[in-house]
């Protein structure tokens, strides 16, 4: 299928270069040192299940919006940690509070490709309790969870006036990637439903992006659930929509970076929150008001997208998601080169093993304390 998206970039004006050449010709700039051009910003779209108010999902936008080397093309939303309508509304409200309503929010998938409330409820009966069920029960029971998205409830952070984008998330992703071929980093910090839909609508979508960086793909979760927090060992982003994750991980992205186990290593502690709140801004007040003591899962994924030099160790391996009906449905599977079932569509990914934690924390602290102003004002 052909898509009517521009694949060309707008040419830079030629007049400044012509004037420079003329000046050099008459000797006016002969002694001037060459002027280095500013690096092009990293173009990023974050797809997430932006549970709010506050928490890791929402705070993940901070390393992108307040890094001058990054240009955020937009945010896309899918049901996961919360229902899609609630996530979108809280995200848009947060953008209003921090003065960034210039960045569009595209609403996306309300339901996974195949998984559903009745299916997950049955799986708990067959194979045991799923610790975190997001919109479908959180850490509690699924007994009274509606099978369909409920109306938007009252919001304690206030209802947004900012409206979502006119197009759905999958089409927004496709359009932006084709408008900036091989330049857009897709950060996936929630279930991959929107990505799978974009891939199925446009088979060239993944190959036309620059890269995929995602938070998920946890390894050794069985042992971690015994020795640590069972919730933190649950690979929810994969479990909620395993078929979408399989589609995304077997698509022809130029590269895939997995921010999995390492994302459990750093917590948004109360001491760290106190450091952030030493400077009072609308953003730090919001973070403090809706503080949730969780690992900095999604903040780490977006920080790596903004600055890949944060990665200090990684390895490559083949990776896929188990989509068979059984106790490991939605769990990640990895293989070394010697045993990988090549020829089946699986591909290699880069698994992050460690990052420069002090630099990550220092940078996030500085970005979280950024002065925020209404759009269009200094």
mmCIF file of C-alpha atoms in Angstrom:
data_model
loop_
_atom_site.group_PDB
_atom_site.id
_atom_site.type_symbol
_atom_site.label_atom_id
_atom_site.label_comp_id
_atom_site.label_asym_id
_atom_site.label_seq_id
_atom_site.Cartn_x
_atom_site.Cartn_y
_atom_site.Cartn_z
ATOM 1 C CA UNK A 1 0.000 0.000 0.000
ATOM 2 C CA UNK A 2 1.320 3.426 -0.884
ATOM 3 C CA UNK A 3 1.077 6.267 1.633
ATOM 4 C CA UNK A 4 0.864 9.947 0.723
ATOM 5 C CA UNK A 5 3.561 11.035 3.118
ATOM 6 C CA UNK A 6 6.405 13.341 2.170
ATOM 7 C CA UNK A 7 9.742 11.536 2.085
ATOM 8 C CA UNK A 8 11.792 14.664 1.446
ATOM 9 C CA UNK A 9 13.183 17.212 3.848
ATOM 10 C CA UNK A 10 12.690 20.931 3.409
ATOM 11 C CA UNK A 11 15.886 22.363 1.901
ATOM 12 C CA UNK A 12 17.773 24.957 3.904
ATOM 13 C CA UNK A 13 17.776 28.518 2.554
ATOM 14 C CA UNK A 14 20.673 29.112 0.171
ATOM 15 C CA UNK A 15 21.024 32.861 0.749
ATOM 16 C CA UNK A 16 23.276 32.747 3.855
ATOM 17 C CA UNK A 17 25.703 30.376 2.106
ATOM 18 C CA UNK A 18 25.754 32.577 -0.997
ATOM 19 C CA UNK A 19 26.461 35.700 1.046
ATOM 20 C CA UNK A 20 29.246 33.867 2.901
ATOM 21 C CA UNK A 21 30.831 32.817 -0.382
ATOM 22 C CA UNK A 22 30.617 36.383 -1.685
ATOM 23 C CA UNK A 23 32.180 37.784 1.458
ATOM 24 C CA UNK A 24 35.006 35.265 1.311
ATOM 25 C CA UNK A 25 35.599 36.259 -2.300
ATOM 26 C CA UNK A 26 36.227 39.869 -1.363
ATOM 27 C CA UNK A 27 38.254 38.981 1.715
ATOM 28 C CA UNK A 28 35.759 40.150 4.324
ATOM 29 C CA UNK A 29 35.625 36.799 6.143
ATOM 30 C CA UNK A 30 39.067 35.525 5.321
ATOM 31 C CA UNK A 31 40.277 35.706 8.910
ATOM 32 C CA UNK A 32 37.058 34.435 10.512
ATOM 33 C CA UNK A 33 37.133 30.899 11.948
ATOM 34 C CA UNK A 34 34.675 28.380 10.503
ATOM 35 C CA UNK A 35 31.331 28.287 12.301
ATOM 36 C CA UNK A 36 30.219 24.801 13.338
ATOM 37 C CA UNK A 37 26.593 24.044 12.571
ATOM 38 C CA UNK A 38 24.400 22.943 15.474
ATOM 39 C CA UNK A 39 23.645 19.251 15.528
ATOM 40 C CA UNK A 40 20.206 18.237 14.341
ATOM 41 C CA UNK A 41 17.923 17.371 17.271
ATOM 42 C CA UNK A 42 16.994 13.749 17.904
ATOM 43 C CA UNK A 43 13.408 13.246 16.738
ATOM 44 C CA UNK A 44 11.382 11.149 19.179
ATOM 45 C CA UNK A 45 7.850 9.819 19.605
ATOM 46 C CA UNK A 46 6.965 8.165 22.901
ATOM 47 C CA UNK A 47 4.210 5.556 22.971
ATOM 48 C CA UNK A 48 3.099 4.715 26.495
ATOM 49 C CA UNK A 49 0.282 3.738 28.827
ATOM 50 C CA UNK A 50 0.447 7.092 30.596
ATOM 51 C CA UNK A 51 -1.152 6.192 33.925
ATOM 52 C CA UNK A 52 -1.692 9.325 35.965
ATOM 53 C CA UNK A 53 -1.605 11.527 37.746
ATOM 54 C CA UNK A 54 2.118 11.307 38.416
ATOM 55 C CA UNK A 55 4.292 8.209 38.476
ATOM 56 C CA UNK A 56 6.855 6.696 36.137
ATOM 57 C CA UNK A 57 4.623 6.791 33.046
ATOM 58 C CA UNK A 58 4.030 10.529 33.149
ATOM 59 C CA UNK A 59 7.494 11.411 34.437
ATOM 60 C CA UNK A 60 8.992 9.664 31.405
ATOM 61 C CA UNK A 61 8.212 12.712 29.262
ATOM 62 C CA UNK A 62 10.633 14.879 31.282
ATOM 63 C CA UNK A 63 13.937 13.549 29.795
ATOM 64 C CA UNK A 64 12.499 14.164 26.329
ATOM 65 C CA UNK A 65 10.825 17.558 26.719
ATOM 66 C CA UNK A 66 13.595 19.206 28.723
ATOM 67 C CA UNK A 67 16.629 17.983 26.800
ATOM 68 C CA UNK A 68 17.578 20.633 24.206
ATOM 69 C CA UNK A 69 19.054 17.922 21.968
ATOM 70 C CA UNK A 70 15.625 16.294 21.540
ATOM 71 C CA UNK A 71 12.584 17.317 19.537
ATOM 72 C CA UNK A 72 9.431 15.463 20.566
ATOM 73 C CA UNK A 73 7.095 14.944 17.624
ATOM 74 C CA UNK A 74 4.285 13.718 19.857
ATOM 75 C CA UNK A 75 3.012 11.229 22.389
ATOM 76 C CA UNK A 76 0.745 8.277 21.628
ATOM 77 C CA UNK A 77 -1.415 6.475 24.169
ATOM 78 C CA UNK A 78 -2.702 2.913 24.633
ATOM 79 C CA UNK A 79 -4.547 1.115 27.411
ATOM 80 C CA UNK A 80 -2.226 -0.665 29.827
ATOM 81 C CA UNK A 81 -1.513 0.623 33.322
ATOM 82 C CA UNK A 82 -4.785 2.548 32.988
ATOM 83 C CA UNK A 83 -7.642 2.827 30.526
ATOM 84 C CA UNK A 84 -6.712 4.790 27.433
ATOM 85 C CA UNK A 85 -9.187 7.657 27.972
ATOM 86 C CA UNK A 86 -7.913 8.275 31.513
ATOM 87 C CA UNK A 87 -4.252 8.091 30.474
ATOM 88 C CA UNK A 88 -4.739 10.552 27.641
ATOM 89 C CA UNK A 89 -6.604 13.030 29.830
ATOM 90 C CA UNK A 90 -4.011 12.954 32.635
ATOM 91 C CA UNK A 91 -1.153 13.308 30.159
ATOM 92 C CA UNK A 92 -2.787 16.310 28.491
ATOM 93 C CA UNK A 93 -3.411 17.854 31.902
ATOM 94 C CA UNK A 94 0.253 17.375 32.851
ATOM 95 C CA UNK A 95 1.323 19.014 29.578
ATOM 96 C CA UNK A 96 -0.882 21.993 30.425
ATOM 97 C CA UNK A 97 0.661 22.308 33.873
ATOM 98 C CA UNK A 98 4.229 22.247 32.533
ATOM 99 C CA UNK A 99 3.435 24.561 29.614
ATOM 100 C CA UNK A 100 3.999 22.121 26.740
ATOM 101 C CA UNK A 101 0.658 21.956 24.975
ATOM 102 C CA UNK A 102 2.571 22.443 21.725
ATOM 103 C CA UNK A 103 3.327 18.690 21.730
ATOM 104 C CA UNK A 104 0.405 16.649 20.334
ATOM 105 C CA UNK A 105 -1.151 13.647 22.053
ATOM 106 C CA UNK A 106 -2.678 10.991 19.789
ATOM 107 C CA UNK A 107 -5.152 8.619 21.382
ATOM 108 C CA UNK A 108 -4.669 4.978 20.480
ATOM 109 C CA UNK A 109 -5.651 1.409 21.224
ATOM 110 C CA UNK A 110 -8.338 0.903 23.840
ATOM 111 C CA UNK A 111 -7.927 -2.892 23.855
ATOM 112 C CA UNK A 112 -5.070 -5.332 23.107
ATOM 113 C CA UNK A 113 -5.093 -7.264 19.844
ATOM 114 C CA UNK A 114 -6.388 -10.513 21.393
ATOM 115 C CA UNK A 115 -6.093 -10.325 25.166
ATOM 116 C CA UNK A 116 -9.176 -9.213 27.095
ATOM 117 C CA UNK A 117 -10.582 -8.970 30.599
ATOM 118 C CA UNK A 118 -12.326 -12.386 30.387
ATOM 119 C CA UNK A 119 -9.188 -14.012 28.920
ATOM 120 C CA UNK A 120 -6.914 -12.580 31.627
ATOM 121 C CA UNK A 121 -9.408 -13.549 34.312
ATOM 122 C CA UNK A 122 -9.383 -17.125 32.998
ATOM 123 C CA UNK A 123 -5.578 -17.164 32.880
ATOM 124 C CA UNK A 124 -5.397 -16.261 36.563
ATOM 125 C CA UNK A 125 -7.615 -19.247 37.358
ATOM 126 C CA UNK A 126 -5.534 -21.565 35.181
ATOM 127 C CA UNK A 127 -1.979 -20.471 35.943
ATOM 128 C CA UNK A 128 -2.006 -18.283 39.061
ATOM 129 C CA UNK A 129 -2.372 -14.628 39.984
ATOM 130 C CA UNK A 130 -0.894 -12.003 37.682
ATOM 131 C CA UNK A 131 0.602 -9.446 40.112
ATOM 132 C CA UNK A 132 -0.120 -6.214 38.216
ATOM 133 C CA UNK A 133 -3.086 -6.084 35.863
ATOM 134 C CA UNK A 134 -3.062 -2.361 35.110
ATOM 135 C CA UNK A 135 -6.435 -1.038 34.001
ATOM 136 C CA UNK A 136 -7.930 -4.479 34.611
ATOM 137 C CA UNK A 137 -7.563 -4.596 38.372
ATOM 138 C CA UNK A 138 -4.174 -3.193 39.329
ATOM 139 C CA UNK A 139 -2.763 -5.249 42.194
ATOM 140 C CA UNK A 140 -6.209 -6.408 43.276
ATOM 141 C CA UNK A 141 -8.991 -8.651 42.060
ATOM 142 C CA UNK A 142 -10.454 -8.725 38.557
ATOM 143 C CA UNK A 143 -13.893 -9.787 39.798
ATOM 144 C CA UNK A 144 -15.578 -6.417 39.256
ATOM 145 C CA UNK A 145 -13.487 -5.110 36.363
ATOM 146 C CA UNK A 146 -15.620 -4.005 33.380
ATOM 147 C CA UNK A 147 -14.840 -5.695 30.083
ATOM 148 C CA UNK A 148 -15.212 -2.360 28.256
ATOM 149 C CA UNK A 149 -13.569 0.993 28.843
ATOM 150 C CA UNK A 150 -15.640 2.978 31.365
ATOM 151 C CA UNK A 151 -16.414 6.700 31.015
ATOM 152 C CA UNK A 152 -13.751 9.136 32.162
ATOM 153 C CA UNK A 153 -14.112 9.646 35.946
ATOM 154 C CA UNK A 154 -13.523 12.974 37.757
ATOM 155 C CA UNK A 155 -9.837 13.928 37.751
ATOM 156 C CA UNK A 156 -8.156 15.062 40.963
ATOM 157 C CA UNK A 157 -5.531 16.974 38.965
ATOM 158 C CA UNK A 158 -8.247 18.793 36.994
ATOM 159 C CA UNK A 159 -9.787 18.119 33.607
ATOM 160 C CA UNK A 160 -7.661 19.232 30.627
ATOM 161 C CA UNK A 161 -8.766 21.789 28.067
ATOM 162 C CA UNK A 162 -6.115 20.559 25.614
ATOM 163 C CA UNK A 163 -7.688 18.243 23.038
ATOM 164 C CA UNK A 164 -6.097 15.090 21.593
ATOM 165 C CA UNK A 165 -4.845 15.023 18.005
ATOM 166 C CA UNK A 166 -7.444 14.455 15.289
ATOM 167 C CA UNK A 167 -5.853 11.198 14.080
ATOM 168 C CA UNK A 168 -5.405 7.907 15.914
ATOM 169 C CA UNK A 169 -2.048 6.848 17.300
ATOM 170 C CA UNK A 170 -1.166 4.272 14.627
ATOM 171 C CA UNK A 171 -1.748 6.728 11.773
ATOM 172 C CA UNK A 172 0.085 9.490 13.651
ATOM 173 C CA UNK A 173 3.102 7.206 14.054
ATOM 174 C CA UNK A 174 3.074 6.244 10.377
ATOM 175 C CA UNK A 175 2.729 9.826 9.179
ATOM 176 C CA UNK A 176 5.528 11.167 11.346
ATOM 177 C CA UNK A 177 7.956 8.401 10.442
ATOM 178 C CA UNK A 178 7.383 8.947 6.724
ATOM 179 C CA UNK A 179 7.682 12.716 7.140
ATOM 180 C CA UNK A 180 11.143 12.152 8.693
ATOM 181 C CA UNK A 181 12.438 8.910 7.149
ATOM 182 C CA UNK A 182 15.171 7.109 9.135
ATOM 183 C CA UNK A 183 15.274 9.894 11.731
ATOM 184 C CA UNK A 184 12.558 9.055 14.274
ATOM 185 C CA UNK A 185 13.321 7.140 17.464
ATOM 186 C CA UNK A 186 10.255 5.347 18.778
ATOM 187 C CA UNK A 187 10.281 4.943 22.555
ATOM 188 C CA UNK A 188 7.854 2.263 23.695
ATOM 189 C CA UNK A 189 7.192 2.301 27.436
ATOM 190 C CA UNK A 190 3.848 0.493 27.505
ATOM 191 C CA UNK A 191 2.078 -2.352 25.715
ATOM 192 C CA UNK A 192 2.982 -2.410 22.006
ATOM 193 C CA UNK A 193 -0.551 -2.390 20.583
ATOM 194 C CA UNK A 194 -0.193 0.902 18.713
ATOM 195 C CA UNK A 195 3.112 -0.202 17.190
ATOM 196 C CA UNK A 196 1.646 -3.514 16.038
ATOM 197 C CA UNK A 197 -1.284 -1.722 14.409
ATOM 198 C CA UNK A 198 1.075 0.687 12.626
ATOM 199 C CA UNK A 199 3.215 -2.239 11.414
ATOM 200 C CA UNK A 200 0.187 -4.120 10.087
ATOM 201 C CA UNK A 201 -1.256 -1.018 8.387
ATOM 202 C CA UNK A 202 2.067 -0.038 6.830
ATOM 203 C CA UNK A 203 4.673 -2.816 6.419
ATOM 204 C CA UNK A 204 7.325 -0.156 5.715
ATOM 205 C CA UNK A 205 6.728 1.662 9.019
ATOM 206 C CA UNK A 206 9.347 -0.066 11.183
ATOM 207 C CA UNK A 207 12.061 -0.003 8.514
ATOM 208 C CA UNK A 208 11.426 3.713 7.901
ATOM 209 C CA UNK A 209 11.971 4.597 11.573
ATOM 210 C CA UNK A 210 15.445 5.127 12.995
ATOM 211 C CA UNK A 211 15.163 2.704 15.914
ATOM 212 C CA UNK A 212 12.946 1.225 18.601
ATOM 213 C CA UNK A 213 13.816 1.577 22.288
ATOM 214 C CA UNK A 214 11.448 -0.148 24.693
ATOM 215 C CA UNK A 215 10.990 -0.698 28.406
ATOM 216 C CA UNK A 216 10.231 -4.386 28.935
ATOM 217 C CA UNK A 217 11.690 -7.758 28.118
ATOM 218 C CA UNK A 218 12.521 -8.633 31.720
ATOM 219 C CA UNK A 219 14.778 -11.657 32.152
ATOM 220 C CA UNK A 220 14.938 -14.150 35.054
ATOM 221 C CA UNK A 221 11.557 -12.982 36.323
ATOM 222 C CA UNK A 222 10.790 -16.252 38.123
ATOM 223 C CA UNK A 223 13.775 -15.969 40.472
ATOM 224 C CA UNK A 224 13.313 -12.209 40.873
ATOM 225 C CA UNK A 225 9.700 -12.768 41.958
ATOM 226 C CA UNK A 226 10.995 -15.008 44.775
ATOM 227 C CA UNK A 227 13.821 -12.773 45.954
ATOM 228 C CA UNK A 228 12.295 -9.325 45.410
ATOM 229 C CA UNK A 229 9.040 -7.525 44.705
ATOM 230 C CA UNK A 230 6.831 -9.863 42.665
ATOM 231 C CA UNK A 231 5.126 -6.851 41.053
ATOM 232 C CA UNK A 232 8.447 -5.439 39.847
ATOM 233 C CA UNK A 233 9.268 -8.843 38.330
ATOM 234 C CA UNK A 234 6.087 -8.854 36.249
ATOM 235 C CA UNK A 235 6.814 -7.947 32.626
ATOM 236 C CA UNK A 236 3.465 -6.183 32.302
ATOM 237 C CA UNK A 237 4.117 -4.388 29.016
ATOM 238 C CA UNK A 238 4.646 -7.753 27.337
ATOM 239 C CA UNK A 239 1.996 -9.698 29.270
ATOM 240 C CA UNK A 240 -0.822 -7.238 28.551
ATOM 241 C CA UNK A 241 -0.548 -7.629 24.758
ATOM 242 C CA UNK A 242 1.831 -10.487 23.876
ATOM 243 C CA UNK A 243 0.763 -10.709 20.229
ATOM 244 C CA UNK A 244 1.499 -7.025 19.707
ATOM 245 C CA UNK A 245 4.936 -7.444 21.302
ATOM 246 C CA UNK A 246 5.663 -10.410 19.024
ATOM 247 C CA UNK A 247 4.675 -8.389 15.950
ATOM 248 C CA UNK A 248 6.812 -5.437 17.040
ATOM 249 C CA UNK A 249 9.896 -7.474 17.954
ATOM 250 C CA UNK A 250 9.900 -9.342 14.636
ATOM 251 C CA UNK A 251 9.463 -6.198 12.509
ATOM 252 C CA UNK A 252 12.388 -4.852 10.426
ATOM 253 C CA UNK A 253 13.490 -1.978 12.679
ATOM 254 C CA UNK A 254 17.029 -0.791 11.905
ATOM 255 C CA UNK A 255 17.791 -1.500 15.577
ATOM 256 C CA UNK A 256 16.030 -2.443 18.816
ATOM 257 C CA UNK A 257 17.285 -1.533 22.298
ATOM 258 C CA UNK A 258 15.785 -3.316 25.302
ATOM 259 C CA UNK A 259 15.691 -1.475 28.632
ATOM 260 C CA UNK A 260 14.573 -4.432 30.757
ATOM 261 C CA UNK A 261 16.100 -5.672 34.001
ATOM 262 C CA UNK A 262 18.287 -2.590 34.381
ATOM 263 C CA UNK A 263 15.179 -0.422 34.732
ATOM 264 C CA UNK A 264 14.406 -2.026 38.116
ATOM 265 C CA UNK A 265 17.704 -0.868 39.590
ATOM 266 C CA UNK A 266 16.887 2.781 40.404
ATOM 267 C CA UNK A 267 13.977 3.945 42.545
ATOM 268 C CA UNK A 268 12.181 7.243 42.831
ATOM 269 C CA UNK A 269 12.923 7.347 46.552
ATOM 270 C CA UNK A 270 11.593 9.913 49.017
ATOM 271 C CA UNK A 271 15.125 11.272 49.504
ATOM 272 C CA UNK A 272 15.513 11.756 45.759
ATOM 273 C CA UNK A 273 12.077 13.386 45.604
ATOM 274 C CA UNK A 274 13.165 15.831 48.324
ATOM 275 C CA UNK A 275 16.114 16.837 46.161
ATOM 276 C CA UNK A 276 13.800 17.434 43.202
ATOM 277 C CA UNK A 277 11.414 19.523 45.308
ATOM 278 C CA UNK A 278 14.176 21.806 46.579
ATOM 279 C CA UNK A 279 13.211 23.974 43.630
ATOM 280 C CA UNK A 280 9.523 24.892 43.519
ATOM 281 C CA UNK A 281 7.933 24.885 40.071
ATOM 282 C CA UNK A 282 4.531 23.717 38.820
ATOM 283 C CA UNK A 283 6.277 20.536 37.660
ATOM 284 C CA UNK A 284 8.044 19.726 40.923
ATOM 285 C CA UNK A 285 4.846 20.466 42.855
ATOM 286 C CA UNK A 286 2.952 18.042 40.603
ATOM 287 C CA UNK A 287 5.617 15.336 40.958
ATOM 288 C CA UNK A 288 5.568 15.719 44.729
ATOM 289 C CA UNK A 289 1.795 15.797 45.035
ATOM 290 C CA UNK A 290 1.333 12.573 43.082
ATOM 291 C CA UNK A 291 4.535 10.837 44.146
ATOM 292 C CA UNK A 292 4.623 7.059 43.737
ATOM 293 C CA UNK A 293 7.658 5.141 45.116
ATOM 294 C CA UNK A 294 8.411 3.010 42.068
ATOM 295 C CA UNK A 295 11.465 2.083 40.015
ATOM 296 C CA UNK A 296 12.251 4.701 37.382
ATOM 297 C CA UNK A 297 11.298 2.296 34.587
ATOM 298 C CA UNK A 298 10.034 4.612 31.889
ATOM 299 C CA UNK A 299 12.202 7.589 32.835
ATOM 300 C CA UNK A 300 15.249 5.412 32.174
ATOM 301 C CA UNK A 301 13.991 4.327 28.747
ATOM 302 C CA UNK A 302 13.359 7.893 27.598
ATOM 303 C CA UNK A 303 16.643 9.115 29.088
ATOM 304 C CA UNK A 304 18.496 6.501 27.026
ATOM 305 C CA UNK A 305 16.595 7.617 23.932
ATOM 306 C CA UNK A 306 17.640 11.202 24.613
ATOM 307 C CA UNK A 307 21.259 10.266 25.395
ATOM 308 C CA UNK A 308 22.386 6.752 24.344
ATOM 309 C CA UNK A 309 25.820 7.370 25.907
ATOM 310 C CA UNK A 310 24.176 6.618 29.267
ATOM 311 C CA UNK A 311 24.543 2.919 28.371
ATOM 312 C CA UNK A 312 27.742 1.492 29.865
ATOM 313 C CA UNK A 313 27.250 -2.217 29.098
ATOM 314 C CA UNK A 314 25.006 -4.221 26.786
ATOM 315 C CA UNK A 315 24.848 -7.470 24.857
ATOM 316 C CA UNK A 316 23.098 -8.704 21.721
ATOM 317 C CA UNK A 317 20.788 -11.698 21.595
ATOM 318 C CA UNK A 318 17.830 -13.030 19.677
ATOM 319 C CA UNK A 319 14.541 -12.206 21.430
ATOM 320 C CA UNK A 320 10.854 -12.979 21.037
ATOM 321 C CA UNK A 321 7.689 -13.233 23.122
ATOM 322 C CA UNK A 322 5.960 -16.502 24.008
ATOM 323 C CA UNK A 323 2.420 -16.320 22.588
ATOM 324 C CA UNK A 324 1.494 -19.958 23.262
ATOM 325 C CA UNK A 325 -1.401 -20.620 25.633
ATOM 326 C CA UNK A 326 0.380 -21.593 28.811
ATOM 327 C CA UNK A 327 1.934 -20.284 32.034
ATOM 328 C CA UNK A 328 4.643 -18.383 30.122
ATOM 329 C CA UNK A 329 2.249 -16.505 27.829
ATOM 330 C CA UNK A 330 3.682 -13.015 27.323
ATOM 331 C CA UNK A 331 7.106 -13.860 28.748
ATOM 332 C CA UNK A 332 10.259 -12.937 26.889
ATOM 333 C CA UNK A 333 12.459 -15.659 25.345
ATOM 334 C CA UNK A 334 16.115 -15.115 24.400
ATOM 335 C CA UNK A 335 18.638 -17.240 22.518
ATOM 336 C CA UNK A 336 22.377 -17.057 21.807
ATOM 337 C CA UNK A 337 23.501 -17.344 18.199
ATOM 338 C CA UNK A 338 24.204 -21.070 18.522
ATOM 339 C CA UNK A 339 20.638 -22.106 19.426
ATOM 340 C CA UNK A 340 18.429 -19.391 17.924
ATOM 341 C CA UNK A 341 15.640 -20.602 15.596
ATOM 342 C CA UNK A 342 16.788 -18.388 12.744
ATOM 343 C CA UNK A 343 14.594 -18.156 9.694
ATOM 344 C CA UNK A 344 11.471 -17.787 11.836
ATOM 345 C CA UNK A 345 11.396 -14.000 11.852
ATOM 346 C CA UNK A 346 13.130 -13.474 15.179
ATOM 347 C CA UNK A 347 15.926 -10.942 15.205
ATOM 348 C CA UNK A 348 18.705 -9.657 17.397
ATOM 349 C CA UNK A 349 18.180 -6.915 19.940
ATOM 350 C CA UNK A 350 20.546 -4.929 22.138
ATOM 351 C CA UNK A 351 19.896 -5.649 25.825
ATOM 352 C CA UNK A 352 21.040 -2.889 28.190
ATOM 353 C CA UNK A 353 22.915 -4.339 31.160
ATOM 354 C CA UNK A 354 24.038 -1.191 32.964
ATOM 355 C CA UNK A 355 23.893 2.577 32.682
ATOM 356 C CA UNK A 356 25.762 5.526 34.171
ATOM 357 C CA UNK A 357 23.394 5.775 37.127
ATOM 358 C CA UNK A 358 24.857 8.902 38.800
ATOM 359 C CA UNK A 359 24.692 10.840 35.511
ATOM 360 C CA UNK A 360 21.154 9.618 34.864
ATOM 361 C CA UNK A 361 19.974 10.730 38.297
ATOM 362 C CA UNK A 362 21.788 14.074 38.128
ATOM 363 C CA UNK A 363 20.412 14.809 34.667
ATOM 364 C CA UNK A 364 16.839 13.827 35.533
ATOM 365 C CA UNK A 365 17.022 15.992 38.661
ATOM 366 C CA UNK A 366 18.121 19.003 36.619
ATOM 367 C CA UNK A 367 15.458 18.400 33.960
ATOM 368 C CA UNK A 368 12.705 17.880 36.522
ATOM 369 C CA UNK A 369 13.595 21.247 38.057
ATOM 370 C CA UNK A 370 13.464 23.052 34.710
ATOM 371 C CA UNK A 371 11.570 26.335 34.782
ATOM 372 C CA UNK A 372 8.315 25.955 32.915
ATOM 373 C CA UNK A 373 6.417 28.721 31.163
ATOM 374 C CA UNK A 374 3.299 28.888 29.036
ATOM 375 C CA UNK A 375 3.983 28.123 25.383
ATOM 376 C CA UNK A 376 5.099 31.199 23.457
ATOM 377 C CA UNK A 377 6.478 33.052 26.507
ATOM 378 C CA UNK A 378 10.163 33.274 27.519
#
